[in-house]
Short mmCIF file of C-alpha atoms in Angstrom, two decimals:
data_model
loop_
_atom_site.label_atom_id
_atom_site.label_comp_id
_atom_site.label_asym_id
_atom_site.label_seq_id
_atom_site.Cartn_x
_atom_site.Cartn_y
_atom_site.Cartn_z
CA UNK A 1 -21.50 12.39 -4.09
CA UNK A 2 -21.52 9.00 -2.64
CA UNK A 3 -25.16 8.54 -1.26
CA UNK A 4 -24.74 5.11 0.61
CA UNK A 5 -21.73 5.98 2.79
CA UNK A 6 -22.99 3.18 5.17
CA UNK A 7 -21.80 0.49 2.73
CA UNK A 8 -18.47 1.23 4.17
CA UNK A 9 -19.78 0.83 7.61
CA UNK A 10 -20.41 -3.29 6.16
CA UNK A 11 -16.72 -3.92 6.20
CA UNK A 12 -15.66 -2.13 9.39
CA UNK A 13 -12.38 -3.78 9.64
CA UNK A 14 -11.23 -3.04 6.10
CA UNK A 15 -12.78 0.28 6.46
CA UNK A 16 -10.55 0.59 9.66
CA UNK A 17 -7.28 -0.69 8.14
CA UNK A 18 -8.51 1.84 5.31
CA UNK A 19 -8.07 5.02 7.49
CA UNK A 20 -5.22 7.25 8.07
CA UNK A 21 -3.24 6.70 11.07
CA UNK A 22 -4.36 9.31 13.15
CA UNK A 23 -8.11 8.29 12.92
CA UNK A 24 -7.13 5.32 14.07
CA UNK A 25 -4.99 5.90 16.59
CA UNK A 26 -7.98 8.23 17.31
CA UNK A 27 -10.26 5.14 17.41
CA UNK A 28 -8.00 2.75 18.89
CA UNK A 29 -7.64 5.64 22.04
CA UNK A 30 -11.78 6.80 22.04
CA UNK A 31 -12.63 2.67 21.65
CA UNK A 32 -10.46 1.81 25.28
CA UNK A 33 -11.87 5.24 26.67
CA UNK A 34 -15.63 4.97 25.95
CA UNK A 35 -15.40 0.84 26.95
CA UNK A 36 -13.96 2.29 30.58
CA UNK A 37 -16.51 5.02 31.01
CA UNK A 38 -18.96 2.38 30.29
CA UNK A 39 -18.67 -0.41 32.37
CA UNK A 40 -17.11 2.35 34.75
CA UNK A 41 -20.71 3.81 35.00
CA UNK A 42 -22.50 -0.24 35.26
CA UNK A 43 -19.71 -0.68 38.27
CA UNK A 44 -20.72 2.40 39.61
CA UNK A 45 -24.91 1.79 39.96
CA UNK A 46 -24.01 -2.10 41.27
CA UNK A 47 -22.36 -0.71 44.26
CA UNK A 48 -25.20 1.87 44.52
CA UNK A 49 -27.79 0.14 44.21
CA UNK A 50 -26.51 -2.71 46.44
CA UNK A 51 -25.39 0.01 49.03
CA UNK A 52 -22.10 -0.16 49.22
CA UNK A 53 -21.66 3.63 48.47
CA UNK A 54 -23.90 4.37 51.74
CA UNK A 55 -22.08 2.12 53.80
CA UNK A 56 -18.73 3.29 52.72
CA UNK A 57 -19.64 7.08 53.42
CA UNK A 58 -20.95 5.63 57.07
CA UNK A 59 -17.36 3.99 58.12
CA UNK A 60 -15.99 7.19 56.41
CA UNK A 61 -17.97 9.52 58.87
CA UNK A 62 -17.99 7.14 62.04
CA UNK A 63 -14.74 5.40 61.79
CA UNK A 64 -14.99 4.24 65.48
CA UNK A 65 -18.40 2.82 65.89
CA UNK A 66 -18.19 -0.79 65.29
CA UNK A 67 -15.92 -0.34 62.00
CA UNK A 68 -15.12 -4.34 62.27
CA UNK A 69 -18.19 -5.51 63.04
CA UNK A 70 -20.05 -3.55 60.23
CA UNK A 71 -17.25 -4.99 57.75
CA UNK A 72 -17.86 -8.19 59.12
CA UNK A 73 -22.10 -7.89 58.52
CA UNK A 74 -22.10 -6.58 55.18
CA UNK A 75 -20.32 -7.50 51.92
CA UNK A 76 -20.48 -5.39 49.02
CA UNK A 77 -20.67 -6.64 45.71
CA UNK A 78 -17.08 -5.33 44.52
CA UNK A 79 -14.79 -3.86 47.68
CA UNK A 80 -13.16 -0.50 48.07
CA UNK A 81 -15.55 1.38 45.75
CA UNK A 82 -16.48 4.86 47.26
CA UNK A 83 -16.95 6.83 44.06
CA UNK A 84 -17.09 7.00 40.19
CA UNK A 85 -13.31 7.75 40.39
CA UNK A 86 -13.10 4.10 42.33
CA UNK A 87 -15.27 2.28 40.01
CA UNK A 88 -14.20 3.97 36.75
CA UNK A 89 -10.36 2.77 38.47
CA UNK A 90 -11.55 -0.66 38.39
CA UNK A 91 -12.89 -0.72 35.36
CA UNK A 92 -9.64 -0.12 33.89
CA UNK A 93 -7.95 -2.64 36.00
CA UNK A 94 -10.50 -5.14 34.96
CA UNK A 95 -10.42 -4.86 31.30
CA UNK A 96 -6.36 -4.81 31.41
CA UNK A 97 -5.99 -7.20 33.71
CA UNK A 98 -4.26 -5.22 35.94
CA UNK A 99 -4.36 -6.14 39.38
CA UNK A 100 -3.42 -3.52 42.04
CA UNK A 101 -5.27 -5.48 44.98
CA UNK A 102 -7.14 -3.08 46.33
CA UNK A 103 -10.69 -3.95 44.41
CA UNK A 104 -12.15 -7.13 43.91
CA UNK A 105 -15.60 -9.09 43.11
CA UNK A 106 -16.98 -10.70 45.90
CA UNK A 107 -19.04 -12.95 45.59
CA UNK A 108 -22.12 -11.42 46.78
CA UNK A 109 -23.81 -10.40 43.52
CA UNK A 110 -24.15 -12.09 40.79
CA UNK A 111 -24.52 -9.03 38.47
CA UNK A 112 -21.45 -8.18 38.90
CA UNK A 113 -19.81 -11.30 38.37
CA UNK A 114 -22.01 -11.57 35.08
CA UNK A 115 -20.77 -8.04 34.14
CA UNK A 116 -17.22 -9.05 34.92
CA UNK A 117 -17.31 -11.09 32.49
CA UNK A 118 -19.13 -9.10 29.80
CA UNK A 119 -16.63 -6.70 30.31
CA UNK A 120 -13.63 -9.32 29.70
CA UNK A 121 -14.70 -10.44 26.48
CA UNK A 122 -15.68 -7.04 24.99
CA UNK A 123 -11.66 -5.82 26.21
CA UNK A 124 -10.64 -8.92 23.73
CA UNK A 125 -12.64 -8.49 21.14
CA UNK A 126 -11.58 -4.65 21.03
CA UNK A 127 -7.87 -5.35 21.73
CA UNK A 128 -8.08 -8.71 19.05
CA UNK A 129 -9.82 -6.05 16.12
CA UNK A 130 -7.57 -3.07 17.04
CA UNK A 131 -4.06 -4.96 16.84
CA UNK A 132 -5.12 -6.62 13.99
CA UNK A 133 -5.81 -3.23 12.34
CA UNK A 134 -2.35 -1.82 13.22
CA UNK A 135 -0.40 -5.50 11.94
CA UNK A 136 -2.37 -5.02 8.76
CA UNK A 137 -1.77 -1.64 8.58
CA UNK A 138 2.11 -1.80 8.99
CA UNK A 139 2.65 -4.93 6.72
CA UNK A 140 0.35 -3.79 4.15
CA UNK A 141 1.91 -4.52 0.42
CA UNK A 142 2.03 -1.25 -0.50
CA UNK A 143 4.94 -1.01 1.58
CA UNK A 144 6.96 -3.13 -0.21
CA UNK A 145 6.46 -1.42 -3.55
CA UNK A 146 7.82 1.74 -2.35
CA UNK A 147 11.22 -0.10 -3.08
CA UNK A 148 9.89 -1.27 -6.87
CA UNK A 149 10.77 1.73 -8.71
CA UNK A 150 10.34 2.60 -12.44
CA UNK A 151 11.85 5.20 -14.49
CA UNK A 152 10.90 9.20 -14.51
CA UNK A 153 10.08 8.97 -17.88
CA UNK A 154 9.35 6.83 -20.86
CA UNK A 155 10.78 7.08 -24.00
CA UNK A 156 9.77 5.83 -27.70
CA UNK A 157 12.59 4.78 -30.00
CA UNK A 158 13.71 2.61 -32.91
CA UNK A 159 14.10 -1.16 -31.80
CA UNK A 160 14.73 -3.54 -34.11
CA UNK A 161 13.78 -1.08 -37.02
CA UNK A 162 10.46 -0.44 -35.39
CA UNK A 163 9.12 2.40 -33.23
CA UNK A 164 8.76 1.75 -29.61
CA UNK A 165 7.19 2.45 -26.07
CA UNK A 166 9.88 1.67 -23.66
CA UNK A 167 10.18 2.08 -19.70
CA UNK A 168 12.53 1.03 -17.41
CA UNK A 169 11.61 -0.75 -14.07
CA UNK A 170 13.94 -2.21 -11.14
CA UNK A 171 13.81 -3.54 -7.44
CA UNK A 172 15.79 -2.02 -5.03
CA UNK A 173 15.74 -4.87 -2.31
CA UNK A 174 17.75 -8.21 -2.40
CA UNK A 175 14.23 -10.51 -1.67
CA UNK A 176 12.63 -11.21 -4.87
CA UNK A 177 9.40 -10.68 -5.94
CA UNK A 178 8.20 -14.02 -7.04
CA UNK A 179 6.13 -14.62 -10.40
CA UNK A 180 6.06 -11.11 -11.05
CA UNK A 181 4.06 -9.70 -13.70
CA UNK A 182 3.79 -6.35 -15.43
CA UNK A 183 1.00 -4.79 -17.97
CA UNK A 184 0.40 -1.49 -19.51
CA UNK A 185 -2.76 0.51 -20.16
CA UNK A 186 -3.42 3.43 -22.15
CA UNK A 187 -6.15 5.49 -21.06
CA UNK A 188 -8.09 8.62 -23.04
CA UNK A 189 -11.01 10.00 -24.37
CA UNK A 190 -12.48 8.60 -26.87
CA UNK A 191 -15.61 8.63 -28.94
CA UNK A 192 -17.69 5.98 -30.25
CA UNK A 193 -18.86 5.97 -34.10
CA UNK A 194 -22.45 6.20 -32.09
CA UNK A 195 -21.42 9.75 -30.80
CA UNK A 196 -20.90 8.19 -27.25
CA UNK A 197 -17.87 9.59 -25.34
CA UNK A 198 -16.08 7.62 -23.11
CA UNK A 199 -13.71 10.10 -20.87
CA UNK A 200 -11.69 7.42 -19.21
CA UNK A 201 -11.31 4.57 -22.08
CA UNK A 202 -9.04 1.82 -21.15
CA UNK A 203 -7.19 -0.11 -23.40
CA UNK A 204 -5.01 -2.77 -23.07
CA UNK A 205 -1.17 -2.76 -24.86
CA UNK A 206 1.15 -5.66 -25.71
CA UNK A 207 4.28 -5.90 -24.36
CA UNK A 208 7.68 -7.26 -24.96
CA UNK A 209 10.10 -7.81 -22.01
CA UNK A 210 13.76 -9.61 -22.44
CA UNK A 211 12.15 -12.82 -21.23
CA UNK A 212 9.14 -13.19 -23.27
CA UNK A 213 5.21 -12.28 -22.10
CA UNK A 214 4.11 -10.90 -19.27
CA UNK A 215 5.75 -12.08 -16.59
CA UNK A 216 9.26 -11.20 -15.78
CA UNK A 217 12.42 -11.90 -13.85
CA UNK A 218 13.32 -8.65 -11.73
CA UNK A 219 16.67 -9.79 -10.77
CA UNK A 220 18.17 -7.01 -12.33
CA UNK A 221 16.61 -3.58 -13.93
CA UNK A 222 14.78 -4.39 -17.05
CA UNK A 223 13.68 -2.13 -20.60
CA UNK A 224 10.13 -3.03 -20.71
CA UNK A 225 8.79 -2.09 -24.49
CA UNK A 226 5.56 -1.95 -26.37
CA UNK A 227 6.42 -2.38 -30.29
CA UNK A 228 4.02 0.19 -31.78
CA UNK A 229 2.64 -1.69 -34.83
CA UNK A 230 -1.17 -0.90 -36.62
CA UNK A 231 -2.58 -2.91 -33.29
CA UNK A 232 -1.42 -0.74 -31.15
CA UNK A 233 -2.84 3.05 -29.75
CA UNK A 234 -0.13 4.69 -30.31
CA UNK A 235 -0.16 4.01 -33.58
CA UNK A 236 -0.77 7.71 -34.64
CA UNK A 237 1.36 9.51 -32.13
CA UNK A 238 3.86 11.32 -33.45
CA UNK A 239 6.51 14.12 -31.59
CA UNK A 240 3.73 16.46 -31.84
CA UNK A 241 1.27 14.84 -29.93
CA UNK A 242 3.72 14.49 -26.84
CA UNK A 243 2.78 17.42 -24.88
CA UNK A 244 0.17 18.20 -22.08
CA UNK A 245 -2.51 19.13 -23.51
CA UNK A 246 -2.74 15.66 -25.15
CA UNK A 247 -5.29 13.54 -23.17
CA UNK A 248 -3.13 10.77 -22.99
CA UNK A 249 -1.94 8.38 -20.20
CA UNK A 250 -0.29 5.20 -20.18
CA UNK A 251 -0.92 3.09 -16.68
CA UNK A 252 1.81 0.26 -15.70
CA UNK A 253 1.31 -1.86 -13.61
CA UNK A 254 3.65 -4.51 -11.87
CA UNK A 255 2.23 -7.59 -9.51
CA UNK A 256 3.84 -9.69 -8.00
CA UNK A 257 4.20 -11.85 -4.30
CA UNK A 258 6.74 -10.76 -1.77
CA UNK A 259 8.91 -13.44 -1.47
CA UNK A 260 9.40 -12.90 2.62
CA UNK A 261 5.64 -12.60 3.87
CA UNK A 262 3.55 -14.61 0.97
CA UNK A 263 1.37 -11.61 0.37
CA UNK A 264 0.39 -9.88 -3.06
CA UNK A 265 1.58 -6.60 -3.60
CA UNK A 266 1.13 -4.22 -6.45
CA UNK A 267 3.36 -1.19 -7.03
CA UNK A 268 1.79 1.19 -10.35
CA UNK A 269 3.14 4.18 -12.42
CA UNK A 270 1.35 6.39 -15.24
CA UNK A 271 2.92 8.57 -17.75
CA UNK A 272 1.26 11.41 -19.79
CA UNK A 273 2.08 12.59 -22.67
CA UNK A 274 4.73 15.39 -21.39
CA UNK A 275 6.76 12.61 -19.57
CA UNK A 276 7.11 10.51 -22.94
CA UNK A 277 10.80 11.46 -24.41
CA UNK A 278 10.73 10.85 -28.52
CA UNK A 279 14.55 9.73 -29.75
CA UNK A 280 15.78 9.04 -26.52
CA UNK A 281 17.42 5.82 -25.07
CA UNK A 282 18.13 4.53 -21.58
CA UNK A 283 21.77 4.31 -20.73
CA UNK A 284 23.21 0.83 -19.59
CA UNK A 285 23.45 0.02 -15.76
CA UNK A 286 24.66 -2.94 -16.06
CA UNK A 287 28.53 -3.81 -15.58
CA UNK A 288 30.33 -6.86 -15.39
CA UNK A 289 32.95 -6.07 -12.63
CA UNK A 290 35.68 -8.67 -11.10
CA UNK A 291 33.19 -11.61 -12.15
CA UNK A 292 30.20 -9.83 -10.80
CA UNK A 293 27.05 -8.10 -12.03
CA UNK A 294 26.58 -4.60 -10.33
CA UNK A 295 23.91 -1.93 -11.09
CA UNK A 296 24.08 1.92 -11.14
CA UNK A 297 21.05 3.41 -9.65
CA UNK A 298 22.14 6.59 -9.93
CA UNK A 299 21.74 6.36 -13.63
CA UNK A 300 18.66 4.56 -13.73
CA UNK A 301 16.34 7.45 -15.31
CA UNK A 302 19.16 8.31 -17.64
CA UNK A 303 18.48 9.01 -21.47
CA UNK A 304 20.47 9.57 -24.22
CA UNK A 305 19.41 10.88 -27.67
CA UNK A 306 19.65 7.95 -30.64
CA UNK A 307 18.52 8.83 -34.26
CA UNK A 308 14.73 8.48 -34.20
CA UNK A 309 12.20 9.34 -36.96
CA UNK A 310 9.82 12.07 -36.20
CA UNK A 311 7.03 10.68 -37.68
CA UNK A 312 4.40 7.77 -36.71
CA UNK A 313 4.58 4.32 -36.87
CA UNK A 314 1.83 4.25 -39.10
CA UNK A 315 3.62 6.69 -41.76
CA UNK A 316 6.80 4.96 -40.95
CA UNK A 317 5.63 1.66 -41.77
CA UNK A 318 3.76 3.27 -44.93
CA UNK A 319 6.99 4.93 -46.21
CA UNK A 320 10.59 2.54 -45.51
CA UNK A 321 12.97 4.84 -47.23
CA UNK A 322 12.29 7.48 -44.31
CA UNK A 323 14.89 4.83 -42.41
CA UNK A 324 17.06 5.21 -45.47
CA UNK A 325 18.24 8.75 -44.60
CA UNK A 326 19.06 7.69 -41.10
CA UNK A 327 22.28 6.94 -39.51
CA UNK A 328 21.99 4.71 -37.03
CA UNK A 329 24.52 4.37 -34.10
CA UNK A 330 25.91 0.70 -33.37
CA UNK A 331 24.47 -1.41 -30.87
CA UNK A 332 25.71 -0.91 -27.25
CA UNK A 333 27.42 -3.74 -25.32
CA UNK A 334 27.82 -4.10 -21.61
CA UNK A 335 31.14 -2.33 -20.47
CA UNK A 336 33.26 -4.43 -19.19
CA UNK A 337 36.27 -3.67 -16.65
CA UNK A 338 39.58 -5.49 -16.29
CA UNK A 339 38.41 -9.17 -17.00
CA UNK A 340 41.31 -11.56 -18.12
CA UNK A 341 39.41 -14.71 -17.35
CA UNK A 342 35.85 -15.89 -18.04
CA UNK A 343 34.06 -14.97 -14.80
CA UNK A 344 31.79 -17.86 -12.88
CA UNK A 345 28.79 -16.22 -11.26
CA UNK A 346 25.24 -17.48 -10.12
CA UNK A 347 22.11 -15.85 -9.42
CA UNK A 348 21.23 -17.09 -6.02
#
C-alpha cells in the first residue's frame, strides 16, 4: 500500500536498472519507437507546411512539364519527402546516423535545421541512459555472489566445551573477494516489558571465524561460529525449539569488493529454525594432496552426528557434570595422502 509511488519516478535511472529485463527491453524498444514517431510527425508538418508535399505530388502527376526547371525554382526544406512513411524514414536515419543518401536538410529552413539538431541530442541522451542501464544491469554485484555460496544448513555443536552456532561459507571463483566481511542477525518476535510487540526484532550476534573478528580470508571454505554464551539469543534454544513453527531466523550476511571490477557486492543467506541441525558437524574438505591444498565441493553441506547435549546453553553452563556423561570423539585432522616430504606451497 505504497501511496507515493512517484518517489520512484525521482530516481528514474535506478528505478530503470531496478526493473526486470523485459520492461526494459520493453522501454529501451517503446523509448527509440515513440522518439521516431515524434520527430517523424515534426518532419512531416515542416515539409507541409513549407510545401514540399504539394510540390512533390505536382512532379508526381506532371512528370513532363518543366520537371527541371521546377526543381531548379524551389527547394524544400528536407528533399525526397512525399509522405509520413518518407519523413518517419528519415527520422530514423537521422537519429542513427544512418545515411542512405536519398534525404537531406537543405538549407532552406531553419526549423528544420534547429530540429535536426534537437533531434540529435535527444537520440544521445536516450542511447547514453539506456546503455548505461543495460552495463549496470549486467555487471551488477549481485552477480558475483551467485558464486559465494554457504551451506544448506546450520548446525549447533560442542566447540571447545561450549555450545555453538556454526555455518559453513566458501567462494567458488579463483578472484578474491577483497576485505571481506561477514555478520549474523537473528530476527523474531519479540515483546517489550511495556506490552509492545515488535514482529521483526533484529538483533545483532557475535561471531568467531578462524582468523579473528569480522572480517575474513575466503581463500578457502571456512566454519563460521557464534559461541552461544548468556549474551547471546540463543541462549535458551534447545532441540525442541528447532522446528517450524518457531519464529526464528538467523540472517548472514557476507560483504565484500570484487577484486576484478572494484565494486561492492553483497551475497546473504537466512536459516529458520527447521534448517538448524542440533549434534551435527561439518565434514572436512580440505586435503593436502602432492603439496597442494584442494577442496571437495561436493561435500560442502555435509554433516556428521558428534555427541551433543540436548539441552541449552544456559542449563548447560548451569549444570557441568551434564558434559561428564559424554563421550566425546577425538579431534579431526586434515587427511593427508602420500606425503614423504614437507610440501612448499603459497597462496598466490
Amino acid at each position: 500500500n505504497i501511496r507515493e509511488q512517484g518517489r520512484f519516478l525521482q530516481d528514474v535511472f535506478t528505478t530503470l536498472v531496478d526493473l526486470k529485463w523485459p520492461h526494459t527491453l520493453l522501454i529501451f524498444t517503446m523509448s527509440f519507437l515513440c522518439t521516431w514517431l515524434l520527430f517523424g510527425m515534426v518532419w512531416w508538418l515542416i515539409a507541409f507546411a513549407h510545401g514540399d508535399l504539394d510540390h512533390s505530388t505536382r512532379l508526381q502527376r506532371d512528370p513532363g512539364e518543366g520537371t527541371a526547371g521546377a526543381q531548379a525554382n524551389f527547394v524544400p526544406c528536407v528533399t525526397s519527402i512525399h509522405s509520413f512513411t518518407s519523413a518517419f524514414l528519415f527520422s530514423i536515419e537521422v537519429q542513427v546516423t544512418i545515411g542512405f543518401g536519398g534525404r537531406m536538410v537543405t538549407e532552406e529552413c531553419p526549423a528544420a535545421i534547429l530540429v535536426l539538431i534537437v533531434q540529435n541530442i535527444v537520440g544521445l541522451v536516450i542511447n547514453a541512459i539506456m546503455l548505461g542501464c543495460i552495463f549496470m544491469k549486467t555487471s551488477q554485484a549481485h552477480r558475483r555472489a551467485e558464486t559465494l555460496i554457504f551451506s544448506k544448513h546450520a548446525v549447533i555443536a560442542l566447540r571447545e566445551g561450549k555450545l555453538c552456532f556454526m555455518l559453513r561459507v566458501g567462494d567458488l571463483r579463483k578472484s578474491m573477494i577483497i576485505s571481506a566481511t561477514i555478520r549474523m542477525q537473528v530476527v523474531k518476535k519479540t515483546a517489550s516489558l511495556e506490552g509492545e510487540v515488535v514482529p521483526l526484532n533484529q538483533i545483532d550476534i557475535q561471531m568467531e571465524n578462524p582468523v579473528g573478528g569480522n572480517s575474513i580470508f575466503l581463500v578457502s571454505p571456512l566454519i563460521i561460529y557464534h559461541v552461544i554464551d548468556k549474551n547471546s539469543p540463543l541462549y535458551d534454544i534447545s532441540p525442541m525449539n528447532l522446528h517450524h513453527h518457531e519464529d526464528l531466523e538467523i540472517i548472514v550476511i557476507l560483504e565484500g569488493v570484487v577484486e576484478t571490477t572494484g565494486i561492492t557486492t553483497q551475497a546473504r543467506t537466512s536459516y529458520l529454525a527447521d534448517e538448524i541441525l542440533w549434534g551435527q558437524r561439518f565434514v572436512p574438505i580440505v586435503a593436502e594432496e602432492d603439496g597442494r591444498y584442494s577442496v571437495d565441493y561436493s561435500k560442502f553441506g555435509n554433516t556428521v552426528k558428534v555427541p551433543t547435549p540436548s539441552c541449552t546453553a544456559r542449563q548447560l553452563e548451569e549444570d557441568r557434570s551434564i558434559m561428564d556423561t559424554m563421550t566425546l570423539s577425538p579431534k579431526s585432522t586434515i587427511r593427508r595422502r602420500s606425503v614423504k616430504l614437507k610440501p612448499k606451497f603459497t597462496i598466490s
